[in-house]
Coordinates of C-alpha atoms and ligand atoms in Angstrom, one line a residue:
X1 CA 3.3 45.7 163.2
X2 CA 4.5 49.6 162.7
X3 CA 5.8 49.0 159.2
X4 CA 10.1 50.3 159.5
X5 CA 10.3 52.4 156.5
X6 CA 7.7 54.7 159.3
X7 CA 9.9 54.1 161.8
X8 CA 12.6 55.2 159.8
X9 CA 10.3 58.3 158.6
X10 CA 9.6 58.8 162.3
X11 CA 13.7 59.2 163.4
X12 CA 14.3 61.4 160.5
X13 CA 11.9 64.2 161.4
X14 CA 12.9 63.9 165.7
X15 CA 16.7 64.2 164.5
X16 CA 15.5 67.2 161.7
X17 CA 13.5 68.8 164.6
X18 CA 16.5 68.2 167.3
X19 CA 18.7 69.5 165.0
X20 CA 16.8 72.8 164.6
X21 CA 16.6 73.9 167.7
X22 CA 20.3 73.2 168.5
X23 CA 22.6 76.4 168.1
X24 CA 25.4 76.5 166.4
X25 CA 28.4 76.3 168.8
X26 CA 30.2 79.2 170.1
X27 CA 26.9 81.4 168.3
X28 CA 25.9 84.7 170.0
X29 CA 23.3 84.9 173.1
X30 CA 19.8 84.7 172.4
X31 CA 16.5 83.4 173.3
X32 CA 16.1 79.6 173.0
X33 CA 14.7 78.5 169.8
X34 CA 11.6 76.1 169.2
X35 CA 11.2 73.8 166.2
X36 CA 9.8 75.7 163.1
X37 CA 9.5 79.0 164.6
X38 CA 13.4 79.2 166.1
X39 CA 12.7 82.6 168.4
X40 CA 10.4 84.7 166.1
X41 CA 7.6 84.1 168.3
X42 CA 9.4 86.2 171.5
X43 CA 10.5 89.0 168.5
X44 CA 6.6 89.1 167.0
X45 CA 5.3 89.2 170.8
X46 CA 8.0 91.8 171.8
X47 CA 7.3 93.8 168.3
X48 CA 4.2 94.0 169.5
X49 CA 4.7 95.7 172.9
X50 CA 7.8 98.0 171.9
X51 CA 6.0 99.4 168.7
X52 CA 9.1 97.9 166.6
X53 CA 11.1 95.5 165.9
X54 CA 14.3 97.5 166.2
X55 CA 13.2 98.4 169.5
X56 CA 12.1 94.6 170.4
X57 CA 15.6 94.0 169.5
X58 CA 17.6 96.7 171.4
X59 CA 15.5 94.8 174.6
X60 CA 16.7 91.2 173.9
X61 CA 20.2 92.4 173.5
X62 CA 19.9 94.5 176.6
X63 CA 18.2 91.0 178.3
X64 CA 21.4 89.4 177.2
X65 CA 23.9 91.9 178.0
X66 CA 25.3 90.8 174.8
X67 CA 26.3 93.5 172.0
X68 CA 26.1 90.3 169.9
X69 CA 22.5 88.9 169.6
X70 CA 22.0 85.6 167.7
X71 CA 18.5 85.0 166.9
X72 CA 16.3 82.2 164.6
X73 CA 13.7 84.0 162.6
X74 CA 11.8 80.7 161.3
X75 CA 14.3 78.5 159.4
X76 CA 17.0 81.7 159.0
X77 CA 19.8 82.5 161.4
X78 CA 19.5 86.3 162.1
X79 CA 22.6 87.7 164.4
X80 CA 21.9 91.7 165.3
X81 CA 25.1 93.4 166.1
X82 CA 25.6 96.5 168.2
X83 CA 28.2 99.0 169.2
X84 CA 30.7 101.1 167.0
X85 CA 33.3 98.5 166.7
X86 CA 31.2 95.5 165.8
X87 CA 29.0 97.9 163.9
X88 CA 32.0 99.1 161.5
X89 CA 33.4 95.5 161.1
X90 CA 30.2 94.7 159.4
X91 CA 29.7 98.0 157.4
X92 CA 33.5 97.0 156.0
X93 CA 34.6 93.3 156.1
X94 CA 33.9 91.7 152.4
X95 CA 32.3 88.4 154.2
X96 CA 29.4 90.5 155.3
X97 CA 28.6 91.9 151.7
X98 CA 26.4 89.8 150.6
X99 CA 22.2 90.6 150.6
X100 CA 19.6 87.4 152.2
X101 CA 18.2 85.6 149.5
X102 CA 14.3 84.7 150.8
X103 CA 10.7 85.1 149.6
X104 CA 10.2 88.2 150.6
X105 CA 13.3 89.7 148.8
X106 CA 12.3 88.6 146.0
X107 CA 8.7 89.6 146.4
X108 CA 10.6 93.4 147.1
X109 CA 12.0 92.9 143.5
X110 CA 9.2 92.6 141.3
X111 CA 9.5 88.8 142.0
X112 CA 13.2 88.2 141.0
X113 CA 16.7 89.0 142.6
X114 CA 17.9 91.7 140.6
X115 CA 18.6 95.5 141.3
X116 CA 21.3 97.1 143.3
X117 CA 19.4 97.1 146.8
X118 CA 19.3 93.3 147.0
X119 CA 21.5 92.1 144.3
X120 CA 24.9 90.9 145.7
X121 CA 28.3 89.4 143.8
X122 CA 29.5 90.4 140.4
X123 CA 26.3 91.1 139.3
X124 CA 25.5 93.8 142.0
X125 CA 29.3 95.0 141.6
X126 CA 28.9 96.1 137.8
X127 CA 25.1 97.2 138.4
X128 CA 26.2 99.9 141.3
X129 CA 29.3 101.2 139.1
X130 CA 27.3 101.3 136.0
X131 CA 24.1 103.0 137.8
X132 CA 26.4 105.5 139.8
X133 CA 28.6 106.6 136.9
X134 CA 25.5 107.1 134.7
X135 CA 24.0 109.2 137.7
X136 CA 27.1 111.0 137.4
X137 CA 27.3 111.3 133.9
X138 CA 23.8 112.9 133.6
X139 CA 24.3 115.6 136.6
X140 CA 24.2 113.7 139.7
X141 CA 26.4 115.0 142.3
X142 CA 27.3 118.3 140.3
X143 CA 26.2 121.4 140.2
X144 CA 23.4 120.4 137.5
X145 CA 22.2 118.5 140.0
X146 CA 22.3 121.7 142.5
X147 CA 20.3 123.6 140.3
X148 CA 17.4 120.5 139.9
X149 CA 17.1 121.2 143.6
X150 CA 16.8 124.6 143.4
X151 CA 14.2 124.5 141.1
X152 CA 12.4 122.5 143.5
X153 CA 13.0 124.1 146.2
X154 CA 11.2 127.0 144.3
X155 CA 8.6 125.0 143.3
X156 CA 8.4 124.0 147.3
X157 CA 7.8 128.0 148.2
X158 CA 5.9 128.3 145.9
X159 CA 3.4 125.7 147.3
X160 CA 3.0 126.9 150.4
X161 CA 2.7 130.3 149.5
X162 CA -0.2 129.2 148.0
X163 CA -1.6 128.2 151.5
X164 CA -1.4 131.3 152.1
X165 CA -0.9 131.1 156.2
X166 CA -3.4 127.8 156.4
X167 CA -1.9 124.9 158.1
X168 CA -0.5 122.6 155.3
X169 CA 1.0 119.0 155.8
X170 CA 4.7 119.1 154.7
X171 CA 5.5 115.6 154.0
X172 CA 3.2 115.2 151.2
X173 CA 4.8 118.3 149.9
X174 CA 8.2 117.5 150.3
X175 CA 7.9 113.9 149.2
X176 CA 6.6 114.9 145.8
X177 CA 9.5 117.2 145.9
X178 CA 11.9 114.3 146.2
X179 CA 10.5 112.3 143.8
X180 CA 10.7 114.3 140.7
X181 CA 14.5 114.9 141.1
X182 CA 14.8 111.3 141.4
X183 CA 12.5 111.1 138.5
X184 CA 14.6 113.6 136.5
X185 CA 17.2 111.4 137.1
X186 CA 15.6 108.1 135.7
X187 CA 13.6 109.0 133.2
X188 CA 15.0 112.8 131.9
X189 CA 11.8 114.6 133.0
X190 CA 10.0 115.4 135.9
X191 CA 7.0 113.4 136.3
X192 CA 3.5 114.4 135.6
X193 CA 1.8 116.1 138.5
X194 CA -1.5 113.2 138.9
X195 CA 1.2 110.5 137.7
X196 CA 3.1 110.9 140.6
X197 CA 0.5 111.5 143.4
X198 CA -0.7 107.9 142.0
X199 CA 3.5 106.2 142.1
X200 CA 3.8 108.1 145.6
X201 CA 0.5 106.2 147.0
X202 CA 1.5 103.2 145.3
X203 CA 4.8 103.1 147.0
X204 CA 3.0 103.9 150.3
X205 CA 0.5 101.7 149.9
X206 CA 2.9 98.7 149.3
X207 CA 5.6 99.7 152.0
X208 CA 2.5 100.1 154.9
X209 CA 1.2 96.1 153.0
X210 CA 5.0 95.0 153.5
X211 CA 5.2 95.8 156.8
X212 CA 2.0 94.7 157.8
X213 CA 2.3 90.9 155.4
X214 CA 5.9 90.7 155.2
X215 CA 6.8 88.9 158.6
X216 CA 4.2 86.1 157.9
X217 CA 5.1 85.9 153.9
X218 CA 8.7 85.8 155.2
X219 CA 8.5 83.2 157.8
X220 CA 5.6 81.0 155.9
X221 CA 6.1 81.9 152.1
X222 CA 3.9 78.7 151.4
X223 CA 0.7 80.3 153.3
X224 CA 0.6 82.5 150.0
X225 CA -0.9 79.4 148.0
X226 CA -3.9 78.9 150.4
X227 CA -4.4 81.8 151.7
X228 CA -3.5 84.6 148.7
X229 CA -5.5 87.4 149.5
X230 CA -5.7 87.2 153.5
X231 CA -1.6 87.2 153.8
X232 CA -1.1 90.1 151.7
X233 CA 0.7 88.4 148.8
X234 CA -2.3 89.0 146.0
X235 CA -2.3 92.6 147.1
X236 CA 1.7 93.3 146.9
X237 CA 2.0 91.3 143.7
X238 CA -1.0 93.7 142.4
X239 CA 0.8 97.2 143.5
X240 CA 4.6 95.2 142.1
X241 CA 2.7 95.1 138.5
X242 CA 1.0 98.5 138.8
X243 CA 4.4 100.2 139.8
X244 CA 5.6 97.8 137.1
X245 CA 3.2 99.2 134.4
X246 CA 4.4 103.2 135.3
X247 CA 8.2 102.5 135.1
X248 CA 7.8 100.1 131.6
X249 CA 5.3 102.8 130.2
X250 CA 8.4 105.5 130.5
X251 CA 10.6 102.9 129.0
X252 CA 8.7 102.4 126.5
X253 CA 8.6 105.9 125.9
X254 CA 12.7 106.0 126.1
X255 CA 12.9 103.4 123.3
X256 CA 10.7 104.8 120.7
X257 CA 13.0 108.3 121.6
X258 CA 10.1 110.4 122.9
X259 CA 12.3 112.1 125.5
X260 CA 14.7 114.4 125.2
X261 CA 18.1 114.4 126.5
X262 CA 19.9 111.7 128.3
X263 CA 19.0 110.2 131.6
X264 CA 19.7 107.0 132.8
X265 CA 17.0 104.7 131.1
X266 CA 18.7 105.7 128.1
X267 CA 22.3 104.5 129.4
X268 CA 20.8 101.2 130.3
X269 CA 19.1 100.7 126.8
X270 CA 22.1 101.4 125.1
X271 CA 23.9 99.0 126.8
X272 CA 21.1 96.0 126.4
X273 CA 21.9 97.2 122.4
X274 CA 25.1 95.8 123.0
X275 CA 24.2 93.0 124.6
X276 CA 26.4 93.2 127.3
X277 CA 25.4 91.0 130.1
X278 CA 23.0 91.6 132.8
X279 CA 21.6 94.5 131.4
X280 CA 18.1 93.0 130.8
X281 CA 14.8 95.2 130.7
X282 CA 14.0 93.4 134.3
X283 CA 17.4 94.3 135.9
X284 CA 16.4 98.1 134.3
X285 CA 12.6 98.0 136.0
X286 CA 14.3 96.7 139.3
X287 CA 17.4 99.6 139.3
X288 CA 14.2 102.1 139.1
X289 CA 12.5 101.1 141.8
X290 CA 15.3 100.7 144.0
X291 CA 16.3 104.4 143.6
X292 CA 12.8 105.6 143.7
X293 CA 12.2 103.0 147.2
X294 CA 15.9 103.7 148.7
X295 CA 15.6 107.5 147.8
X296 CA 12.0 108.7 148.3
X297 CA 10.8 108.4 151.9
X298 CA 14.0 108.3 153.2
X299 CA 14.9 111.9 151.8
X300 CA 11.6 113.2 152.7
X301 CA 11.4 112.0 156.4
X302 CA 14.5 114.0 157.5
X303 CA 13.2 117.2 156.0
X304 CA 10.1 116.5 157.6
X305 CA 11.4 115.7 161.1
X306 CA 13.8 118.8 161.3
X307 CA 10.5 120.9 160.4
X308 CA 8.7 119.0 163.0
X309 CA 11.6 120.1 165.4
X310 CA 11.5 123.5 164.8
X311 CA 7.2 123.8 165.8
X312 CA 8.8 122.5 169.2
X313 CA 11.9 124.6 169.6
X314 CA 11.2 128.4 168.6
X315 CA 14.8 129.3 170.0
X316 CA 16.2 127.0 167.6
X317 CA 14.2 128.5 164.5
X318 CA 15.2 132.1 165.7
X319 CA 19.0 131.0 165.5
X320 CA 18.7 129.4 162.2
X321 CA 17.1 132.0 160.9
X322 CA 19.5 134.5 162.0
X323 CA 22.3 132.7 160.8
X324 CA 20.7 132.6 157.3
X325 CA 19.9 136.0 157.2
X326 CA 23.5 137.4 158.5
X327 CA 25.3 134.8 156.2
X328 CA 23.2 134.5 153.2
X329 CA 20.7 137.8 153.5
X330 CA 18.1 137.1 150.4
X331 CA 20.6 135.2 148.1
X332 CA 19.4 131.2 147.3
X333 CA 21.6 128.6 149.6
X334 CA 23.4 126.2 147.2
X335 CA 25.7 123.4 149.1
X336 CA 28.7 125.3 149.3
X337 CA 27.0 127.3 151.7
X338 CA 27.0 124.0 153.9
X339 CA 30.6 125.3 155.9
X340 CA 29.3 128.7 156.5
X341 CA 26.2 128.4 158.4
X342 CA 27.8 126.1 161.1
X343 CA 24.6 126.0 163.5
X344 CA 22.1 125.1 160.5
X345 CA 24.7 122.6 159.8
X346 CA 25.2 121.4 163.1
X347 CA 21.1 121.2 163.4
X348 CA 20.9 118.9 160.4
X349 CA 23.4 116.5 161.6
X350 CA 21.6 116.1 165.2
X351 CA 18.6 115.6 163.1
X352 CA 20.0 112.6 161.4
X353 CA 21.2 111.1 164.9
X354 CA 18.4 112.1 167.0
X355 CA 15.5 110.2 164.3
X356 CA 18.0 107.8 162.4
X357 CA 16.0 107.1 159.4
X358 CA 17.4 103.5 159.0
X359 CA 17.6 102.3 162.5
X360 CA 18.2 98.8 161.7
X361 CA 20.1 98.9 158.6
X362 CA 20.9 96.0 156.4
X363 CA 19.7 93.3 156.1
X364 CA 23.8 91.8 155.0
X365 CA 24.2 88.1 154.4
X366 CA 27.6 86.5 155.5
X367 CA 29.3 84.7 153.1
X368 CA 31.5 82.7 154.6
X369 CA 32.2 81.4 158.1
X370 CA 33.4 84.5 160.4
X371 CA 33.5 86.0 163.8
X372 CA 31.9 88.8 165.7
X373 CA 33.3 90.0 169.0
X374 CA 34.3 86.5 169.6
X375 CA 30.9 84.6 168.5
X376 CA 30.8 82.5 165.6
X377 CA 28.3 83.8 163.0
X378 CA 28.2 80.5 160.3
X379 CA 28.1 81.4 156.4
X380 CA 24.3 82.5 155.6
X381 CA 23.3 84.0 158.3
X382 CA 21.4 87.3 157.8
X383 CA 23.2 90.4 159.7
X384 CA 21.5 93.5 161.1
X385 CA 23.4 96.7 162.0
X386 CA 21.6 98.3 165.4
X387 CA 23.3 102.0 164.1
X388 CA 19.4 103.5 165.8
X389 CA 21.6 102.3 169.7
X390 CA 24.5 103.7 168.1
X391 CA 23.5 107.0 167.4
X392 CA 21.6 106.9 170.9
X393 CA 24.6 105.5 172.8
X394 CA 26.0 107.3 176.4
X395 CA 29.1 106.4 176.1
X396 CA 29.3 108.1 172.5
X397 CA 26.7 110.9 173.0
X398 CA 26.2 113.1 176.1
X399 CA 22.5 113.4 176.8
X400 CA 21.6 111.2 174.1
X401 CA 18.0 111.5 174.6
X402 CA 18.0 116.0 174.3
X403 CA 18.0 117.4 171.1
X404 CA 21.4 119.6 171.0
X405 CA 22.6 120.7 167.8
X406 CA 25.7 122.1 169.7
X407 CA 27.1 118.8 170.3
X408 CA 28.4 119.2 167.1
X409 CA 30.2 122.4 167.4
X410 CA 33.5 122.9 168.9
X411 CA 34.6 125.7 171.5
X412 CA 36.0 127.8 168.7
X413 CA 32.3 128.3 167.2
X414 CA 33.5 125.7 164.0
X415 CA 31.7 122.3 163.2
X416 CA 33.2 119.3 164.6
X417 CA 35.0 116.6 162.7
X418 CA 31.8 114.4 162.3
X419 CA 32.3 110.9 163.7
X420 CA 30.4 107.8 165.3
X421 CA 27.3 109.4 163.0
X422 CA 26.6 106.7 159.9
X423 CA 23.1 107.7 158.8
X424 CA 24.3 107.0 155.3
X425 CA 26.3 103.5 156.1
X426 CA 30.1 102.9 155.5
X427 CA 32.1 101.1 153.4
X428 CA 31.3 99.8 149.9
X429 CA 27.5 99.3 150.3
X430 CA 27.1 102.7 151.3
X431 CA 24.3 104.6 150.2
X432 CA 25.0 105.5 146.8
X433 CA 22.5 109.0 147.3
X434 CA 23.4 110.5 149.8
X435 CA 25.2 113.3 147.8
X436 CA 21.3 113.7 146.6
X437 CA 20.0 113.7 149.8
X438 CA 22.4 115.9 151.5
X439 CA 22.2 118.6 149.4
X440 CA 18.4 118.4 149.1
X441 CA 17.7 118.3 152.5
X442 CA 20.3 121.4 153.5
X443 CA 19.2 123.5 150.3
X444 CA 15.4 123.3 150.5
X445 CA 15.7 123.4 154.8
X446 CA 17.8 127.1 154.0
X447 CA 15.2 127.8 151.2
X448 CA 12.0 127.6 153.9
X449 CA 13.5 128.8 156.6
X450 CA 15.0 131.9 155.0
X451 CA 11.3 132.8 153.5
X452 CA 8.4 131.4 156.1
X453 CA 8.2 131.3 159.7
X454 CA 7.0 127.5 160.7
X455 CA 4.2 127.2 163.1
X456 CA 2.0 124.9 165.0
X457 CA -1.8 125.2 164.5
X458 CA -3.0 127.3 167.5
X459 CA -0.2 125.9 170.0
X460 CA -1.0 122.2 169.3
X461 CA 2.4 120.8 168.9
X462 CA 2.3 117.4 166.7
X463 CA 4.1 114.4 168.5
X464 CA 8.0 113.7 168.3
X465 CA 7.7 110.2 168.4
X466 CA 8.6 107.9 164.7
X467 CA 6.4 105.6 163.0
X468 CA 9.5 102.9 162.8
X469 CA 8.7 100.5 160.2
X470 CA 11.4 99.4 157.6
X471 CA 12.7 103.3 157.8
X472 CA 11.4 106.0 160.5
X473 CA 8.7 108.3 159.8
X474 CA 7.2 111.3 161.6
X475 CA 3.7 110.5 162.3
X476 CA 1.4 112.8 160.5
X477 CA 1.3 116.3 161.2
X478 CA 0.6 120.1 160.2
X479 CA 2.4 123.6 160.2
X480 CA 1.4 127.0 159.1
X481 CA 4.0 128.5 157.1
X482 CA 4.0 132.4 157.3
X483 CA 5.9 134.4 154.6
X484 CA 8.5 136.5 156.5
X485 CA 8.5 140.3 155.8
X486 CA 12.6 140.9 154.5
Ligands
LIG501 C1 18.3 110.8 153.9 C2 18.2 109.9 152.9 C3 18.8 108.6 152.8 C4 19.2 107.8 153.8 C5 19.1 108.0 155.3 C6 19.7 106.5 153.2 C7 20.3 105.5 153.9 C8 20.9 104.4 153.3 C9 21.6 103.4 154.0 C10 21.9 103.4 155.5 C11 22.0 102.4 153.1 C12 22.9 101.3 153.3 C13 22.3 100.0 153.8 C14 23.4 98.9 154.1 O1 24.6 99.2 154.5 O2 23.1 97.8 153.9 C15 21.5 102.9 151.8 C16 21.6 102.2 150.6 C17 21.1 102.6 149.4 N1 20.6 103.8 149.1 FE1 20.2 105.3 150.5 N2 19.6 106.7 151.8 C18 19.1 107.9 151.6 C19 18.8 108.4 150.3 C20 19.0 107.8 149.1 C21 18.8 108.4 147.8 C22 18.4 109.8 147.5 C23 19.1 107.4 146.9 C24 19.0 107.4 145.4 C25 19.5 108.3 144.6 C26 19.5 106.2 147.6 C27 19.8 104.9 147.1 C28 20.3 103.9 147.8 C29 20.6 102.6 147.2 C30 20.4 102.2 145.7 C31 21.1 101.8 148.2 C32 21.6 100.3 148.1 C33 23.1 100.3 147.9 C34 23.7 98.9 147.9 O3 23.2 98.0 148.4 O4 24.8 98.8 147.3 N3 19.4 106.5 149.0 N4 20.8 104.1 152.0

């Protein structure tokens, strides 16, 4: 005799597994969902064979025909919207503010859900004021902060100089570059030189182990506990506490008052003097990393794909370079220069269209029951902006797929009113750096290109196609930079 509390036992799970696979009602078009895994077997599979998820998506929806697409990653509801409309409702309604709550969040976090990047409610409110009025307060944004990227730029030159005409790889340049103005920022220094070749490998190290663990942590958080090292968790929690160890050993260095200056570390300490709450040394640590993560790669990828665009277009180089010299001659660019050279301008902006950095941007959690285009997307559900299709779109762009940095200049020879371009987001998650970024990438672009020629190495022109993991990357490459005679 089957004893009925088994029985019962037995009912329970079919109704739990029923249940899982049902969709909500009225939720968007998808692929059917299995118990456990929902549809994130057909994503991984599809992954797989486009070379990314973003582009594994951009085929489901396209399956579909739905600008809409409601997925089950595992236990979470994942809907992926696309198109400019649906796109800026999610960018700007306050239900879709909120950041997923998961494992692998909190993994990103140094194990605990604080920051800006993934912090949501009051707590992220006051953290993103505080953090960008104290970026202000120290420079950011102003022309302090013009001149910290003009000493880089020089230091930039400088470098490749030094290579004298031998084929040098940019990124590593440029991201090093990037770094110690965020640095400067932080901590009120820039960061010593072996330092921060060790925190740039670090974050490298652990973004490449996210990508290649995260999925599996993220979908089966408990395979951690038997299998530590094989998923990738032992190794991520090692690099959290080593990047850990370099941003506590400069706050360390803040509190006993060994820096000069102000910066932001010393903003936050003051405020943890107070007392106030949420300003804890953990919220501090996380803060770092989030700039350092949100800022780093991101900045040094666009600079690195418009010099990968110029070993493939000469014309283009010639016409940015005579712009610069008829407009600027020998004097350093600073940003108000931005209006007056209209094709270098123009260049940049196809740039950030042509290789969107963040194709799939959020992740955004709903928080509260709301609609899409129609569909019902429940509270909780984890929302992904498709802004990579956007920027890529026929109906938007003409010729998506060519590179044409005239698109963006109008018949009169003036730059276009910039629109259905949102490399940085919209609304009030928007990326708080992209003053930072903009500047640095237009004032160290003028600064190379009015000084060095940029080459291939003997005619062997490096590939245009991204890396796309979390953010895009130009796979690796290197140029010969020639010191012009002017
Ligand atoms: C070209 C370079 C950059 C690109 C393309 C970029 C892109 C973005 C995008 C698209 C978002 C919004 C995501 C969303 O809507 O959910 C974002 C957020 C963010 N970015 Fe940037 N970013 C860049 C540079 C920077 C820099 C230099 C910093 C630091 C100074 C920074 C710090 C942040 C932070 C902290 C957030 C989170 C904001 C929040 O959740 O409230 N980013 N970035």
């Amino acid at each position: 005799m089957i004893p009925l509390s088994f029985i019962l036992l037995l009912i329970i799970i079919i109704i739990v597994i029923f249940k899982s696979v049902i969709k909500p009602k009225n939720y968007p078009p998808g692929p059917k969902w299995i118990p456990y895994l929902g549809c994130s077997n057909v994503v991984n599979e599809l992954t797989i064979q486009h070379g990314s998820q973003w582009k594994a998506l951009s085929a489901l929806a396209k399956e579909f025909s739905t600008s809409v697409l409601g997925l089950k990653m595992g236990m979470e509801l994942v809907v992926v919207v696309y198109g400019e409309k649906n796109i800026r409702q999610v960018f700007t309604e306050k239900e879709f503010e909120g950041r997923p709550d998961n494992f692998f969040i909190r993994l990103r976090c140094l194990g605990k859900r604080l920051g800006i990047t993934f912090a949501d409610g009051p707590l992220w409110r006051e953290q993103r004021l505080f953090a960008v009025k104290q970026l202000r307060s120290v420079g950011f944004g102003k022309s302090k902060m013009e001149k910290e990227i003009q000493n880089e730029m020089m230091s930039i030159l400088k470098c490749f100089k030094r290579y004298r005409g031998k084929p040098c790889d940019p990124q590593n340049v440029l991201a090093t570059s990037v770094m110690n103005v965020l640095w400067t920022y932080i901590a009120g220094e820039r960061i010593e030189e072996k330092r921060l070749k060790y925190l740039l490998e670090l974050l490298s190290a652990r973004s490449k182990a996210f990508t290649i663990a995260g999925g599996l942590l993220n979908q089966a958080p408990w395979c951690r506990f038997i299998f530590p090292e094989l998923s990738g968790y032992s190794l991520i929690n090692r690099m959290n506490e080593q990047i850990s160890a370099v941003i506590e050993e400069h706050i360390e260095k803040h509190k006993k008052r060994l820096v000069a200056g102000s910066d932001f570390i010393y903003s936050f300490l003051e405020e943890m003097e107070s007392k106030r709450e949420g300003f804890t040394e953990e919220q501090l640590k996380t803060i770092c990393l989030d700039v350092l993560i949100a800022g780093s790669q991101t900045t040094s990828n666009v600079l690195s794909f418009a010099l990968l665009t110029l070993l493939r277009n000469r014309d283009i180089q010639d016409k940015i370079y005579k712009e610069i010299n008829q407009i600027l001659g020998t004097a350093p660019p600073t940003w108000s220069d931005v209006s007056r050279l209209v094709y270098t301008n123009a260049f940049l902006q196809e740039v950030y269209r042509y290789y969107t950095i963040v194709p799939l941007m959020g992740p955004r959690r709903t928080l509260a029951d709301t609609f899409i285009d129609g569909y019902f997307i429940p509270k909780e559900t984890t929302v992904l902006m498709a802004v990579g299709d956007l920027h890529i779109d026929p109906r938007i762009w003409c010729e998506p797929k060519k590179f044409k940095p005239e698109r963006f200049i109008d018949q009169r020879g003036a730059l276009k009113n910039i629109e259905h371009l949102y490399p940085f987001g919209l609304g009030r998650r928007r990326c708080p750096g992209d003053t930072l970024a903009k500047s640095f990438v237009f004032i160290v672009f003028v600064g190379i290109l009015q000084k060095f020629e940029v080459d291939s190495i003997d005619c062997k022109l490096p590939s245009l196609e991204p890396i796309i993991g979390l953010i895009s990357a130009p796979r690796p490459y290197s140029a010969v930079f020639t010191l012009r005679r002017n």
